[in-house]
mmCIF file of C-alpha atoms in Angstrom:
data_model
loop_
_atom_site.group_PDB
_atom_site.id
_atom_site.type_symbol
_atom_site.label_atom_id
_atom_site.label_comp_id
_atom_site.label_asym_id
_atom_site.label_seq_id
_atom_site.Cartn_x
_atom_site.Cartn_y
_atom_site.Cartn_z
ATOM 1 C CA UNK A 882 -7.514 -8.787 36.882
ATOM 2 C CA UNK A 883 -10.104 -11.722 36.364
ATOM 3 C CA UNK A 884 -9.716 -14.261 33.373
ATOM 4 C CA UNK A 885 -10.335 -13.315 30.048
ATOM 5 C CA UNK A 886 -11.640 -14.416 26.515
ATOM 6 C CA UNK A 887 -12.872 -13.003 23.484
ATOM 7 C CA UNK A 888 -16.640 -14.531 22.014
ATOM 8 C CA UNK A 889 -19.707 -13.187 20.599
ATOM 9 C CA UNK A 890 -22.746 -12.392 21.921
ATOM 10 C CA UNK A 891 -25.635 -14.610 21.051
ATOM 11 C CA UNK A 892 -29.407 -12.369 20.375
ATOM 12 C CA UNK A 893 -31.679 -12.965 23.681
ATOM 13 C CA UNK A 894 -34.427 -14.656 21.547
ATOM 14 C CA UNK A 895 -31.612 -17.269 20.136
ATOM 15 C CA UNK A 896 -30.494 -17.190 24.270
ATOM 16 C CA UNK A 897 -34.612 -18.022 25.041
ATOM 17 C CA UNK A 898 -34.511 -20.521 22.835
ATOM 18 C CA UNK A 899 -31.779 -22.857 23.515
ATOM 19 C CA UNK A 900 -32.839 -22.441 27.263
ATOM 20 C CA UNK A 901 -35.590 -24.207 26.230
ATOM 21 C CA UNK A 902 -33.534 -26.925 25.784
ATOM 22 C CA UNK A 903 -32.314 -27.411 29.351
ATOM 23 C CA UNK A 904 -33.260 -30.289 32.046
ATOM 24 C CA UNK A 905 -33.639 -33.688 31.461
ATOM 25 C CA UNK A 906 -29.846 -34.893 31.608
ATOM 26 C CA UNK A 907 -28.793 -36.179 35.425
ATOM 27 C CA UNK A 908 -25.526 -34.635 35.946
ATOM 28 C CA UNK A 909 -25.955 -31.808 33.744
ATOM 29 C CA UNK A 910 -24.939 -28.379 34.915
ATOM 30 C CA UNK A 911 -26.456 -26.305 32.779
ATOM 31 C CA UNK A 912 -25.232 -22.469 31.808
ATOM 32 C CA UNK A 913 -27.458 -19.024 32.403
ATOM 33 C CA UNK A 914 -29.044 -18.274 29.255
ATOM 34 C CA UNK A 915 -27.491 -15.063 29.712
ATOM 35 C CA UNK A 916 -24.067 -16.492 29.884
ATOM 36 C CA UNK A 917 -24.449 -18.051 26.245
ATOM 37 C CA UNK A 918 -21.100 -17.609 24.343
ATOM 38 C CA UNK A 919 -19.400 -18.320 21.418
ATOM 39 C CA UNK A 920 -15.287 -17.957 22.629
ATOM 40 C CA UNK A 921 -13.260 -16.731 19.662
ATOM 41 C CA UNK A 922 -9.653 -17.076 22.121
ATOM 42 C CA UNK A 923 -9.383 -17.781 25.361
ATOM 43 C CA UNK A 924 -6.914 -15.273 27.027
ATOM 44 C CA UNK A 925 -6.222 -16.629 30.644
ATOM 45 C CA UNK A 926 -5.555 -14.391 33.784
ATOM 46 C CA UNK A 927 -3.192 -11.846 32.917
ATOM 47 C CA UNK A 928 -2.094 -8.484 34.661
ATOM 48 C CA UNK A 929 -3.694 -4.978 34.040
ATOM 49 C CA UNK A 930 -0.585 -3.850 31.602
ATOM 50 C CA UNK A 931 -0.980 -6.301 29.457
ATOM 51 C CA UNK A 932 -5.005 -6.247 29.855
ATOM 52 C CA UNK A 933 -4.702 -2.873 28.072
ATOM 53 C CA UNK A 934 -2.666 -4.341 25.690
ATOM 54 C CA UNK A 935 -5.057 -6.748 24.414
ATOM 55 C CA UNK A 936 -7.821 -4.199 24.528
ATOM 56 C CA UNK A 937 -5.814 -2.448 22.035
ATOM 57 C CA UNK A 938 -4.776 -5.147 19.625
ATOM 58 C CA UNK A 939 -8.346 -6.289 20.040
ATOM 59 C CA UNK A 940 -9.253 -2.518 18.782
ATOM 60 C CA UNK A 941 -6.599 -2.627 15.682
ATOM 61 C CA UNK A 942 -9.090 -5.872 14.456
ATOM 62 C CA UNK A 943 -10.977 -4.613 11.459
ATOM 63 C CA UNK A 944 -13.410 -6.943 9.916
ATOM 64 C CA UNK A 945 -17.390 -7.182 8.162
ATOM 65 C CA UNK A 946 -20.224 -8.297 10.018
ATOM 66 C CA UNK A 947 -21.232 -11.282 9.146
ATOM 67 C CA UNK A 948 -23.720 -14.135 10.342
ATOM 68 C CA UNK A 949 -23.159 -17.285 12.261
ATOM 69 C CA UNK A 950 -25.240 -20.242 12.040
ATOM 70 C CA UNK A 951 -25.749 -22.398 14.709
ATOM 71 C CA UNK A 952 -26.624 -25.749 13.035
ATOM 72 C CA UNK A 953 -26.928 -28.433 15.783
ATOM 73 C CA UNK A 954 -26.623 -30.117 18.944
ATOM 74 C CA UNK A 955 -23.740 -32.015 19.851
ATOM 75 C CA UNK A 956 -21.272 -33.142 22.819
ATOM 76 C CA UNK A 957 -17.623 -32.631 23.088
ATOM 77 C CA UNK A 958 -16.059 -35.960 24.796
ATOM 78 C CA UNK A 959 -16.755 -39.137 22.960
ATOM 79 C CA UNK A 960 -16.385 -41.750 25.262
ATOM 80 C CA UNK A 961 -17.290 -39.557 28.231
ATOM 81 C CA UNK A 962 -18.984 -36.529 27.448
ATOM 82 C CA UNK A 963 -17.965 -33.330 29.096
ATOM 83 C CA UNK A 964 -20.277 -30.684 27.832
ATOM 84 C CA UNK A 965 -23.396 -30.537 25.357
ATOM 85 C CA UNK A 966 -23.131 -27.563 22.739
ATOM 86 C CA UNK A 967 -24.766 -25.796 19.824
ATOM 87 C CA UNK A 968 -22.390 -26.267 17.002
ATOM 88 C CA UNK A 969 -21.814 -23.246 15.019
ATOM 89 C CA UNK A 970 -20.744 -23.234 11.311
ATOM 90 C CA UNK A 971 -17.105 -22.681 10.211
ATOM 91 C CA UNK A 972 -17.701 -20.270 8.061
ATOM 92 C CA UNK A 973 -14.675 -18.219 6.366
ATOM 93 C CA UNK A 974 -15.747 -15.253 8.247
ATOM 94 C CA UNK A 975 -16.003 -16.394 11.344
ATOM 95 C CA UNK A 976 -12.817 -18.634 10.994
ATOM 96 C CA UNK A 977 -11.039 -15.513 9.827
ATOM 97 C CA UNK A 978 -11.918 -13.399 12.369
ATOM 98 C CA UNK A 979 -10.503 -16.062 15.234
ATOM 99 C CA UNK A 980 -7.286 -15.996 13.547
ATOM 100 C CA UNK A 981 -7.213 -12.744 13.922
ATOM 101 C CA UNK A 982 -7.728 -13.077 17.621
ATOM 102 C CA UNK A 983 -4.821 -15.882 17.976
ATOM 103 C CA UNK A 984 -2.327 -13.658 15.865
ATOM 104 C CA UNK A 985 -3.080 -10.547 18.286
ATOM 105 C CA UNK A 986 -2.363 -12.464 21.090
ATOM 106 C CA UNK A 987 0.583 -14.184 19.884
ATOM 107 C CA UNK A 988 2.029 -10.826 18.728
ATOM 108 C CA UNK A 989 1.575 -9.934 22.725
ATOM 109 C CA UNK A 990 3.653 -12.826 23.825
ATOM 110 C CA UNK A 991 0.537 -14.845 25.143
ATOM 111 C CA UNK A 992 0.608 -18.602 24.672
ATOM 112 C CA UNK A 993 -0.885 -20.284 21.181
ATOM 113 C CA UNK A 994 -4.059 -21.816 21.547
ATOM 114 C CA UNK A 995 -3.021 -25.484 21.256
ATOM 115 C CA UNK A 996 -6.417 -26.793 20.526
ATOM 116 C CA UNK A 997 -8.033 -26.734 17.269
ATOM 117 C CA UNK A 998 -11.035 -23.957 16.906
ATOM 118 C CA UNK A 999 -14.618 -25.899 16.902
ATOM 119 C CA UNK A 1000 -17.194 -22.789 16.872
ATOM 120 C CA UNK A 1001 -19.766 -23.796 19.876
ATOM 121 C CA UNK A 1002 -22.071 -22.590 22.417
ATOM 122 C CA UNK A 1003 -21.964 -24.424 25.434
ATOM 123 C CA UNK A 1004 -25.427 -25.313 26.715
ATOM 124 C CA UNK A 1005 -24.289 -27.531 29.504
ATOM 125 C CA UNK A 1006 -21.061 -28.943 31.170
ATOM 126 C CA UNK A 1007 -21.551 -32.726 32.566
ATOM 127 C CA UNK A 1008 -20.242 -34.389 35.410
ATOM 128 C CA UNK A 1009 -19.631 -38.072 35.313
ATOM 129 C CA UNK A 1010 -20.673 -37.660 31.866
ATOM 130 C CA UNK A 1011 -22.338 -40.995 30.577
ATOM 131 C CA UNK A 1012 -22.322 -41.499 26.477
ATOM 132 C CA UNK A 1013 -25.770 -43.272 26.699
ATOM 133 C CA UNK A 1014 -27.441 -40.949 28.356
ATOM 134 C CA UNK A 1015 -26.432 -37.953 26.542
ATOM 135 C CA UNK A 1016 -27.105 -39.686 23.267
ATOM 136 C CA UNK A 1017 -30.733 -40.410 24.551
ATOM 137 C CA UNK A 1018 -30.533 -36.813 25.606
ATOM 138 C CA UNK A 1019 -29.590 -35.250 22.045
ATOM 139 C CA UNK A 1020 -31.954 -38.038 20.251
ATOM 140 C CA UNK A 1021 -35.063 -36.588 22.026
ATOM 141 C CA UNK A 1022 -34.407 -32.615 21.408
ATOM 142 C CA UNK A 1023 -33.419 -30.906 17.980
ATOM 143 C CA UNK A 1024 -32.200 -27.199 16.668
ATOM 144 C CA UNK A 1025 -32.675 -26.534 13.725
ATOM 145 C CA UNK A 1026 -30.512 -24.178 11.609
ATOM 146 C CA UNK A 1027 -30.705 -20.385 13.412
ATOM 147 C CA UNK A 1028 -28.683 -17.815 12.280
ATOM 148 C CA UNK A 1029 -28.080 -14.440 13.576
ATOM 149 C CA UNK A 1030 -26.030 -11.142 12.456
ATOM 150 C CA UNK A 1031 -22.636 -10.385 14.363
ATOM 151 C CA UNK A 1032 -21.722 -6.897 14.418
ATOM 152 C CA UNK A 1033 -19.156 -6.804 17.140
ATOM 153 C CA UNK A 1034 -16.791 -8.872 19.464
ATOM 154 C CA UNK A 1035 -16.507 -8.774 23.149
ATOM 155 C CA UNK A 1036 -13.815 -9.058 25.639
ATOM 156 C CA UNK A 1037 -15.462 -10.782 28.508
ATOM 157 C CA UNK A 1038 -14.255 -11.364 32.042
ATOM 158 C CA UNK A 1039 -14.932 -14.852 34.266
ATOM 159 C CA UNK A 1040 -14.895 -15.295 37.759
ATOM 160 C CA UNK A 1041 -13.785 -18.928 38.959
ATOM 161 C CA UNK A 1042 -16.533 -21.399 39.434
ATOM 162 C CA UNK A 1043 -17.694 -24.394 38.515
ATOM 163 C CA UNK A 1044 -19.651 -24.889 35.490
ATOM 164 C CA UNK A 1045 -18.928 -21.517 33.806
ATOM 165 C CA UNK A 1046 -19.987 -18.027 34.142
ATOM 166 C CA UNK A 1047 -21.009 -15.263 35.324
ATOM 167 C CA UNK A 1048 -19.454 -13.931 32.229
ATOM 168 C CA UNK A 1049 -19.217 -10.153 32.245
ATOM 169 C CA UNK A 1050 -18.640 -8.078 29.050
ATOM 170 C CA UNK A 1051 -15.799 -5.633 29.448
ATOM 171 C CA UNK A 1052 -15.196 -3.986 26.495
ATOM 172 C CA UNK A 1053 -16.965 -4.512 22.608
ATOM 173 C CA UNK A 1054 -15.368 -3.925 19.363
ATOM 174 C CA UNK A 1055 -17.697 -3.013 16.348
ATOM 175 C CA UNK A 1056 -17.213 -4.887 13.232
ATOM 176 C CA UNK A 1057 -17.611 -2.719 9.677
ATOM 177 C CA UNK A 1058 -20.315 -2.208 8.071
ATOM 178 C CA UNK A 1059 -21.326 -4.458 5.570
ATOM 179 C CA UNK A 1060 -24.502 -5.807 3.730
ATOM 180 C CA UNK A 1061 -25.388 -8.059 6.528
ATOM 181 C CA UNK A 1062 -25.429 -4.841 9.419
ATOM 182 C CA UNK A 1063 -24.541 -1.381 7.700
ATOM 183 C CA UNK A 1064 -27.780 0.325 9.283
ATOM 184 C CA UNK A 1065 -27.169 -1.155 12.533
ATOM 185 C CA UNK A 1066 -23.078 -0.494 12.407
ATOM 186 C CA UNK A 1067 -24.034 3.322 10.881
ATOM 187 C CA UNK A 1068 -26.326 3.768 13.738
ATOM 188 C CA UNK A 1069 -24.619 2.430 16.546
ATOM 189 C CA UNK A 1070 -27.245 -0.389 17.308
ATOM 190 C CA UNK A 1071 -26.723 -3.937 17.076
ATOM 191 C CA UNK A 1072 -28.889 -7.078 16.287
ATOM 192 C CA UNK A 1073 -27.709 -8.718 18.558
ATOM 193 C CA UNK A 1074 -29.835 -7.381 21.639
ATOM 194 C CA UNK A 1075 -28.349 -7.683 25.115
ATOM 195 C CA UNK A 1076 -31.547 -6.484 27.210
ATOM 196 C CA UNK A 1077 -30.540 -8.521 30.302
#
């Protein structure tokens, strides 16, 4: 079984907008727009039997649809930046969904996630990243706050690669109707349109 993780897909129009930021930074490996996502919980390499248990555990999560806002650009790693990301606002709804995933994986006996949850979408991974060059790049680009509605979360798989991707959606789990997405949830549709 490939490496697994859970996350949120981005709408195509937002992925297209983030893709316009690509370029102009030496040593950057740019993520393909169809691979943009917001990771909720890294699971890792597991066998088929455990993968089935993961699927069942995720199927039992009940949350309402909500919105996510990408509110700006930043780097991960201060002295030696290792990634350029679009940071997401850590709202209660987003944090609680991530905590649901963490609890579900812990109940299955998987190791605890030791890193603090910092919601983000990775745009580029940096090799031998220069803090000065990254700061210059960030200073010359802007991302105005962008909000999208989340009506589902996804179990992704990935193949070993340098820089991340390609990612495959193995299963999608619908969130419940809410004021944000009731029409979409009821119709089995989603404003997160992945037509690629």
